[in-house]
Amino acid sequence: MPDLSSHRVVVTGGAGFIGCALSQRLAGQVAKWVVIDSLHPQVHPVQERPADLHEAAELVVGDVTDPAVWDAVLADIQPTIVIHLAAETGTAQSLDEATRHSHVNVVGTTQMTDALGRHGIVPERFLLSSSRAVYGEGAWQKSDGEVYYPGQRSHAQFEAGQWDFPDATPLPSIASRTVPAPTSVYGATKLAQEHVLAAWVNARDTSLTALRLQNVYGPGQSLSNPYTGIVSLFSQLAMKGQSIPIYEDGKITRDFVYIDDVADAFVAALGKPAEPGVLVRDVGSGVGTTILQLAESIARFHGAPEPHITGKYRDGDVRHAECSIEDTLATFDWTPEWDVDRGVAGLQEWIAAQQA
Ligand SMILES: NC(=O)c1ccc[n+]([C@@H]2O[C@H](COP(=O)([O-])OP(=O)(O)OC[C@H]3O[C@@H](n4cnc5c(N)ncnc54)[C@H](O)[C@@H]3O)[C@@H](O)[C@H]2O)c1
């Protein structure tokens, strides 16, 4: 654990899945620590402080888009570190609720920087939880070696069941090489967060570390939010003895990264001395897993029937999302430790305990 004892920390969205895991690591390590969280009803079915948020965190229930919330918080704490997690996170949902997603993710970020400016505060560093969604489909390579960006699959492609791009294989995304090209409104707002904060920190000679997280899963993820957390959703079906339905042909790929590895990556990022400017790194397991493989692993665990392929699809779904973590391993004192089979087992025990 880096020495953070002199730091005053504000964590937005800090009562959520990642924020609570992070809270277990920050407790006792920082001089002062305020969490701003609206306790969004889609994530928090009960409007109460989550039990997993460490008791040492001071929780301010408020909305990051509300300037009055920021004014009250910044009158109380002049943060040296801001960890910005608050967001609307429903990728598919964001297509039809674009205004809500943009408002919280983009305007919530600009309200934060405007408020810091009003109060004359320049934190030493920002840590942003960005997303692999900024890459969209990312880069693919044709059989003749040409690297290209296929962009978003069209509705007609989905209708025809053309799941993959012909004669090409996907390349793992990595911040140093892959040009961001989001194909969801959510991804566009996460990229906008990066750009807004980059503009601000470069103008104020301070520091931004943006971590582009792959699919985070594990204990603590909302079991009631139908828009996030495919591992939790599949697990609940298999626990009930149901066959898990699988979209497309089952070969959609994701990089599933366990919550403990993600919380450790945030701590490792804080352990690297802040340098002026912007550092962007990918946080994943570095291993791609197809949705079918994931579902089979969960079904096996519960002795549930085999998953079944439905051939259904969701417009805008990315076919392949996987990252290279080589730069991240070289930058931070961090290595992911959980593979999918172990992570799935860890999650099942937690879900069973919640349901009991
Ligand atoms: N979980 C993942 O797989 C994943 C992947 C990539 C990026 N991320 C990013 O990580 C961050 C945290 O995600 P998470 O998985 O912990 O999600 P989460 O939904 O569990 O946590 C988000 C928290 O933000 C709060 N929040 C939402 N709107 C708010 C608002 N207007 N004002 C104040 N608080 C608000 C919610 O109440 C919630 O507690 C998000 O920025 C998300 O985009 C998550």
Coordinates of C-alpha atoms and ligand atoms in Angstrom, one line a residue:
M1 CA 0.0 0.0 0.0
P2 CA 1.5 3.4 -1.0
D3 CA 1.8 6.1 1.7
L4 CA -1.4 8.2 1.3
S5 CA -1.5 9.4 4.9
S6 CA -1.1 13.1 4.0
H7 CA -3.9 13.0 1.4
R8 CA -7.5 14.2 1.4
V9 CA -9.5 12.1 -0.9
V10 CA -12.9 12.6 -2.6
V11 CA -14.4 9.5 -4.3
T12 CA -17.4 10.1 -6.5
G13 CA -19.7 7.1 -6.9
G14 CA -17.8 5.6 -4.1
A15 CA -20.8 3.7 -2.7
G16 CA -21.0 1.5 -5.8
F17 CA -19.5 -1.8 -6.7
I18 CA -15.9 -0.7 -7.3
G19 CA -16.0 2.1 -4.8
C20 CA -16.9 -0.2 -1.9
A21 CA -14.1 -2.6 -2.8
L22 CA -11.7 0.3 -3.0
S23 CA -13.0 1.6 0.4
Q24 CA -11.7 -1.6 2.0
R25 CA -8.2 -0.6 0.8
L26 CA -8.3 3.1 1.5
A27 CA -9.6 2.7 5.1
G28 CA -7.0 3.9 7.6
Q29 CA -4.7 5.0 4.9
V30 CA -5.7 8.6 4.1
A31 CA -6.0 11.8 6.2
K32 CA -9.6 12.6 5.2
W33 CA -12.0 10.9 2.8
V34 CA -15.4 11.9 1.5
V35 CA -17.6 9.8 -0.8
I36 CA -20.2 11.6 -2.9
D37 CA -22.9 9.1 -4.2
S38 CA -26.5 9.6 -5.1
L39 CA -27.4 6.0 -4.2
H40 CA -28.9 5.6 -7.7
P41 CA -32.0 3.4 -7.3
Q42 CA -31.0 1.2 -10.3
V43 CA -27.9 0.2 -8.3
H44 CA -29.1 0.6 -4.8
P45 CA -32.6 -0.9 -4.4
V46 CA -32.6 0.3 -0.8
Q47 CA -31.6 3.9 -0.3
E48 CA -29.2 3.2 2.5
R49 CA -25.5 3.3 3.0
P50 CA -24.1 0.0 1.7
A51 CA -22.7 -2.3 4.3
D52 CA -19.6 -2.9 2.1
L53 CA -18.7 0.8 2.2
H54 CA -16.1 1.0 4.9
E55 CA -17.3 2.9 8.0
A56 CA -14.3 5.2 7.8
A57 CA -15.6 6.8 4.7
E58 CA -17.8 10.0 5.2
L59 CA -20.7 9.5 2.8
V60 CA -22.4 12.6 1.3
V61 CA -25.6 11.5 -0.5
G62 CA -25.7 13.8 -3.4
D63 CA -25.6 14.1 -7.2
V64 CA -22.4 15.0 -9.0
T65 CA -24.4 17.0 -11.5
D66 CA -25.6 19.3 -8.7
P67 CA -23.3 22.3 -8.2
A68 CA -24.7 22.9 -4.6
V69 CA -23.5 19.4 -3.6
W70 CA -20.0 20.2 -4.9
D71 CA -20.0 23.6 -3.1
A72 CA -20.9 22.0 0.2
V73 CA -18.3 19.2 -0.1
L74 CA -15.5 21.5 -1.2
A75 CA -16.2 23.9 1.6
D76 CA -15.4 20.9 3.9
I77 CA -12.6 19.2 2.2
Q78 CA -9.9 20.4 -0.2
P79 CA -9.0 17.2 -2.0
T80 CA -5.5 16.3 -3.0
I81 CA -6.8 13.3 -4.8
V82 CA -10.1 12.9 -6.7
I83 CA -11.2 9.4 -7.7
H84 CA -14.1 9.8 -10.2
L85 CA -16.3 6.7 -10.3
A86 CA -19.8 8.2 -10.4
A87 CA -21.5 7.2 -13.7
E88 CA -24.5 5.9 -15.5
T89 CA -23.2 2.5 -16.6
G90 CA -25.8 0.8 -18.7
T91 CA -24.2 0.3 -22.1
A92 CA -27.3 -1.0 -24.0
Q93 CA -29.6 1.2 -22.0
S94 CA -27.6 4.3 -23.0
L95 CA -28.8 4.1 -26.6
D96 CA -32.4 5.0 -25.5
E97 CA -31.5 7.1 -22.5
A98 CA -28.7 9.0 -24.0
T99 CA -29.5 12.3 -22.2
R100 CA -29.5 10.7 -18.8
H101 CA -26.1 9.0 -19.5
S102 CA -24.6 12.1 -21.0
H103 CA -25.8 14.3 -18.2
V104 CA -24.4 12.3 -15.4
N105 CA -21.2 11.2 -17.1
V106 CA -20.2 14.3 -19.0
V107 CA -22.0 17.2 -17.2
G108 CA -21.2 15.5 -13.8
T109 CA -17.6 15.7 -14.7
T110 CA -17.7 19.3 -15.9
Q111 CA -19.7 20.3 -12.7
M112 CA -16.8 18.8 -10.8
T113 CA -14.1 20.7 -12.6
D114 CA -16.1 23.9 -12.5
A115 CA -16.6 23.6 -8.7
L116 CA -12.9 22.9 -8.2
G117 CA -12.2 26.1 -10.2
R118 CA -14.8 28.1 -8.1
H119 CA -13.1 27.0 -4.9
G120 CA -9.6 27.5 -6.2
I121 CA -8.7 23.9 -5.7
V122 CA -6.2 22.0 -7.9
P123 CA -6.0 18.4 -6.7
E124 CA -2.6 16.7 -7.1
R125 CA -4.2 14.0 -9.1
F126 CA -7.3 12.6 -10.6
L127 CA -8.0 8.9 -11.1
L128 CA -10.8 8.2 -13.6
S129 CA -12.5 4.9 -14.0
S130 CA -12.8 4.9 -17.8
S131 CA -14.0 1.9 -19.8
R132 CA -13.1 -0.5 -22.6
A133 CA -16.3 0.8 -24.2
V134 CA -14.2 3.8 -25.5
Y135 CA -12.7 1.4 -28.1
G136 CA -15.9 0.1 -29.6
E137 CA -15.0 -2.8 -31.9
G138 CA -11.3 -1.7 -31.8
A139 CA -8.8 -2.8 -34.4
W140 CA -9.0 -6.0 -36.5
Q141 CA -6.5 -7.6 -38.8
K142 CA -7.2 -9.0 -42.2
S143 CA -5.6 -12.2 -43.4
D144 CA -3.2 -10.2 -45.6
G145 CA -2.0 -8.4 -42.4
E146 CA -3.8 -5.1 -42.9
V147 CA -5.0 -3.6 -39.6
Y148 CA -8.3 -1.7 -39.9
Y149 CA -11.2 -0.4 -37.8
P150 CA -14.4 -2.1 -38.9
G151 CA -16.6 0.2 -36.8
Q152 CA -20.1 -0.6 -35.5
R153 CA -22.0 -3.6 -36.9
S154 CA -25.1 -2.5 -38.7
H155 CA -28.6 -3.6 -37.9
A156 CA -28.7 -5.4 -41.4
Q157 CA -25.6 -7.3 -40.4
F158 CA -27.2 -8.5 -37.2
E159 CA -30.4 -9.4 -39.0
A160 CA -28.4 -11.5 -41.5
G161 CA -26.6 -13.3 -38.6
Q162 CA -23.2 -12.0 -39.8
W163 CA -21.7 -11.8 -36.4
D164 CA -18.1 -11.4 -37.3
F165 CA -16.3 -9.2 -39.8
P166 CA -15.3 -11.3 -42.8
D167 CA -11.7 -12.4 -43.3
A168 CA -10.4 -10.7 -40.1
T169 CA -9.5 -11.4 -36.5
P170 CA -9.8 -8.9 -33.6
L171 CA -6.7 -7.5 -32.0
P172 CA -6.5 -6.9 -28.2
S173 CA -7.0 -3.2 -27.4
I174 CA -4.3 -1.2 -25.8
A175 CA -4.3 2.5 -25.0
S176 CA -0.9 3.1 -26.7
R177 CA -2.0 1.7 -30.0
T178 CA -5.7 1.4 -30.4
V179 CA -7.6 4.5 -31.5
P180 CA -10.7 5.0 -29.4
A181 CA -13.9 4.7 -31.5
P182 CA -16.9 4.1 -29.2
T183 CA -20.0 2.5 -30.7
S184 CA -22.2 3.1 -27.7
V185 CA -23.5 6.3 -26.1
Y186 CA -22.0 5.1 -22.9
G187 CA -18.6 4.6 -24.5
A188 CA -18.8 8.1 -26.0
T189 CA -19.6 9.6 -22.6
K190 CA -16.6 7.7 -21.0
L191 CA -14.3 9.0 -23.7
A192 CA -15.7 12.5 -23.2
Q193 CA -14.9 12.2 -19.4
E194 CA -11.3 11.4 -20.4
H195 CA -11.1 14.4 -22.7
V196 CA -12.8 16.8 -20.3
L197 CA -10.4 15.9 -17.5
A198 CA -7.4 15.9 -19.8
A199 CA -8.2 19.4 -20.9
W200 CA -8.5 20.5 -17.3
V201 CA -5.4 18.8 -15.9
N202 CA -3.2 19.9 -18.7
A203 CA -4.3 23.5 -18.2
R204 CA -3.7 23.3 -14.5
D205 CA -0.4 21.3 -14.6
T206 CA -1.8 18.5 -12.6
S207 CA -2.2 14.8 -13.2
L208 CA -4.8 12.4 -14.6
T209 CA -4.6 8.6 -14.6
A210 CA -7.5 7.1 -16.6
L211 CA -7.9 3.3 -16.2
R212 CA -9.9 1.7 -19.0
L213 CA -11.6 -1.1 -17.2
Q214 CA -12.7 -4.3 -19.0
N215 CA -15.7 -6.2 -17.7
V216 CA -15.5 -6.1 -13.9
Y217 CA -17.3 -8.8 -11.9
G218 CA -17.3 -10.3 -8.5
P219 CA -18.8 -10.0 -5.0
G220 CA -20.5 -6.7 -4.3
Q221 CA -21.9 -6.2 -7.8
S222 CA -25.5 -5.2 -7.8
L223 CA -27.7 -8.3 -8.1
S224 CA -30.8 -6.3 -8.9
N225 CA -29.5 -4.1 -11.7
P226 CA -30.7 -5.8 -14.9
Y227 CA -28.4 -3.6 -17.1
T228 CA -25.0 -4.5 -15.8
G229 CA -23.1 -7.5 -14.6
I230 CA -23.6 -10.4 -17.0
V231 CA -21.7 -12.8 -14.6
S232 CA -24.1 -12.0 -11.8
L233 CA -27.1 -12.3 -14.1
F234 CA -26.0 -15.7 -15.5
S235 CA -25.1 -16.9 -12.0
Q236 CA -28.6 -16.2 -10.7
L237 CA -30.2 -18.1 -13.6
A238 CA -27.9 -21.1 -13.1
M239 CA -28.6 -21.1 -9.4
K240 CA -32.3 -21.5 -10.2
G241 CA -31.5 -24.5 -12.3
Q242 CA -32.3 -22.6 -15.6
S243 CA -30.4 -22.9 -18.9
I244 CA -28.6 -19.6 -19.6
P245 CA -29.7 -18.0 -22.9
I246 CA -26.8 -16.9 -25.1
Y247 CA -26.9 -14.1 -27.7
E248 CA -25.5 -14.4 -31.3
D249 CA -23.5 -17.6 -31.7
G250 CA -22.0 -17.6 -28.2
K251 CA -18.6 -16.4 -29.5
I252 CA -18.9 -12.8 -28.3
T253 CA -15.7 -12.2 -26.4
R254 CA -15.0 -10.2 -23.2
D255 CA -12.2 -9.8 -20.8
F256 CA -13.6 -10.5 -17.3
V257 CA -11.6 -9.0 -14.6
Y258 CA -12.2 -9.7 -10.9
I259 CA -13.1 -6.9 -8.6
D260 CA -10.1 -7.5 -6.3
D261 CA -7.7 -7.1 -9.2
V262 CA -9.5 -3.9 -10.2
A263 CA -9.4 -2.4 -6.7
D264 CA -5.7 -3.4 -6.5
A265 CA -5.1 -1.6 -9.8
F266 CA -6.5 1.6 -8.4
V267 CA -4.2 1.4 -5.4
A268 CA -1.3 0.6 -7.7
A269 CA -2.1 3.6 -9.8
L270 CA -2.1 5.8 -6.6
G271 CA 1.3 4.2 -5.8
K272 CA 2.9 5.7 -8.9
P273 CA 4.0 9.3 -8.2
A274 CA 1.7 11.8 -9.9
E275 CA 3.3 13.4 -12.9
P276 CA 1.8 16.3 -14.8
G277 CA -0.3 15.3 -17.8
V278 CA -2.4 12.3 -18.7
L279 CA -1.7 8.6 -18.3
V280 CA -4.1 6.0 -19.8
R281 CA -3.8 2.3 -19.0
D282 CA -5.9 -0.8 -19.6
V283 CA -7.1 -2.9 -16.7
G284 CA -8.3 -6.4 -17.5
S285 CA -7.2 -9.9 -17.0
G286 CA -5.5 -9.8 -20.4
V287 CA -7.4 -13.0 -21.4
G288 CA -10.5 -13.1 -23.6
T289 CA -13.4 -15.5 -22.7
T290 CA -16.3 -16.2 -24.9
I291 CA -19.8 -15.7 -23.4
L292 CA -20.5 -19.3 -24.1
Q293 CA -17.3 -20.4 -22.1
L294 CA -18.4 -18.1 -19.3
A295 CA -21.9 -19.5 -19.2
E296 CA -20.6 -23.1 -19.3
S297 CA -18.3 -22.4 -16.4
I298 CA -21.2 -21.0 -14.3
A299 CA -23.6 -23.8 -15.4
R300 CA -21.0 -26.4 -14.5
F301 CA -20.6 -24.9 -11.1
H302 CA -24.3 -25.2 -10.3
G303 CA -25.0 -28.5 -12.2
A304 CA -27.5 -26.4 -14.3
P305 CA -28.6 -27.5 -17.8
E306 CA -26.3 -26.5 -20.7
P307 CA -26.6 -22.9 -21.9
H308 CA -28.5 -22.5 -25.1
I309 CA -27.7 -20.3 -28.1
T310 CA -30.7 -18.0 -29.0
G311 CA -29.3 -16.2 -32.1
K312 CA -30.8 -13.0 -30.6
Y313 CA -28.7 -9.8 -30.6
R314 CA -28.5 -6.3 -29.3
D315 CA -28.0 -3.5 -31.7
G316 CA -24.6 -1.8 -30.9
D317 CA -23.2 -4.8 -29.1
V318 CA -19.4 -5.1 -29.5
R319 CA -18.4 -8.4 -30.9
H320 CA -15.0 -8.7 -29.3
A321 CA -13.5 -6.8 -26.3
E322 CA -10.2 -7.9 -24.9
C323 CA -7.2 -5.9 -23.9
S324 CA -3.4 -6.2 -23.7
I325 CA -2.2 -5.3 -20.3
E326 CA 1.5 -5.3 -21.2
D327 CA 1.8 -1.5 -20.7
T328 CA -0.1 -1.6 -17.4
L329 CA 2.1 -4.3 -16.0
A330 CA 5.2 -2.3 -17.0
T331 CA 3.7 0.9 -15.4
F332 CA 2.2 -0.2 -12.1
D333 CA 3.2 -2.6 -9.4
W334 CA 0.3 -4.8 -10.2
T335 CA -0.6 -8.2 -11.7
P336 CA -4.1 -9.6 -12.0
E337 CA -4.4 -12.8 -9.9
W338 CA -7.9 -14.1 -10.6
D339 CA -8.8 -16.3 -13.7
V340 CA -12.4 -16.7 -14.7
D341 CA -13.0 -20.2 -13.1
R342 CA -11.7 -19.1 -9.8
G343 CA -13.5 -15.7 -10.0
V344 CA -16.8 -17.4 -10.9
A345 CA -16.5 -19.7 -7.9
G346 CA -15.7 -16.7 -5.6
L347 CA -18.8 -14.9 -6.9
Q348 CA -21.2 -17.9 -6.5
E349 CA -20.3 -18.2 -2.8
W350 CA -21.1 -14.5 -2.3
I351 CA -24.4 -14.6 -4.2
A352 CA -25.5 -17.7 -2.2
A353 CA -24.7 -15.8 1.0
Q354 CA -26.7 -12.8 -0.1
Q355 CA -29.7 -14.8 -1.0
A356 CA -29.6 -16.7 2.2
Ligands
LIG1 N1 -18.2 -2.5 -13.5 C1 -17.6 -2.5 -14.7 O1 -17.6 -3.6 -15.4 C2 -17.0 -1.3 -15.3 C3 -16.3 -1.4 -16.5 C4 -15.7 -0.3 -17.0 C5 -15.8 1.0 -16.4 N2 -16.5 1.0 -15.2 C6 -16.7 2.3 -14.6 O2 -16.4 2.2 -13.2 C7 -17.1 3.2 -12.4 C8 -17.8 2.5 -11.3 O3 -18.6 1.5 -11.8 P1 -19.3 0.4 -10.9 O4 -19.2 -0.9 -11.6 O5 -18.8 0.5 -9.5 O6 -20.8 0.8 -11.0 P2 -21.9 1.1 -9.8 O7 -23.1 1.4 -10.6 O8 -21.9 0.0 -8.9 O9 -21.3 2.4 -9.1 C9 -21.5 3.6 -9.6 C10 -21.9 4.5 -8.4 O10 -22.2 5.8 -8.8 C11 -23.3 6.3 -8.2 N3 -23.9 7.3 -9.1 C12 -24.6 7.2 -10.2 N4 -25.0 8.3 -10.7 C13 -24.6 9.3 -9.8 C14 -24.7 10.7 -9.7 N5 -25.4 11.4 -10.7 N6 -24.1 11.3 -8.7 C15 -23.5 10.6 -7.7 N7 -23.3 9.3 -7.7 C16 -23.9 8.6 -8.8 C17 -24.2 5.1 -8.0 O11 -25.2 5.3 -7.0 C18 -23.2 4.0 -7.7 O12 -23.1 3.9 -6.3 C19 -18.1 3.8 -13.5 O13 -17.5 5.1 -13.8 C20 -18.1 2.9 -14.6 O14 -18.3 3.6 -15.9 C21 -17.1 -0.1 -14.6

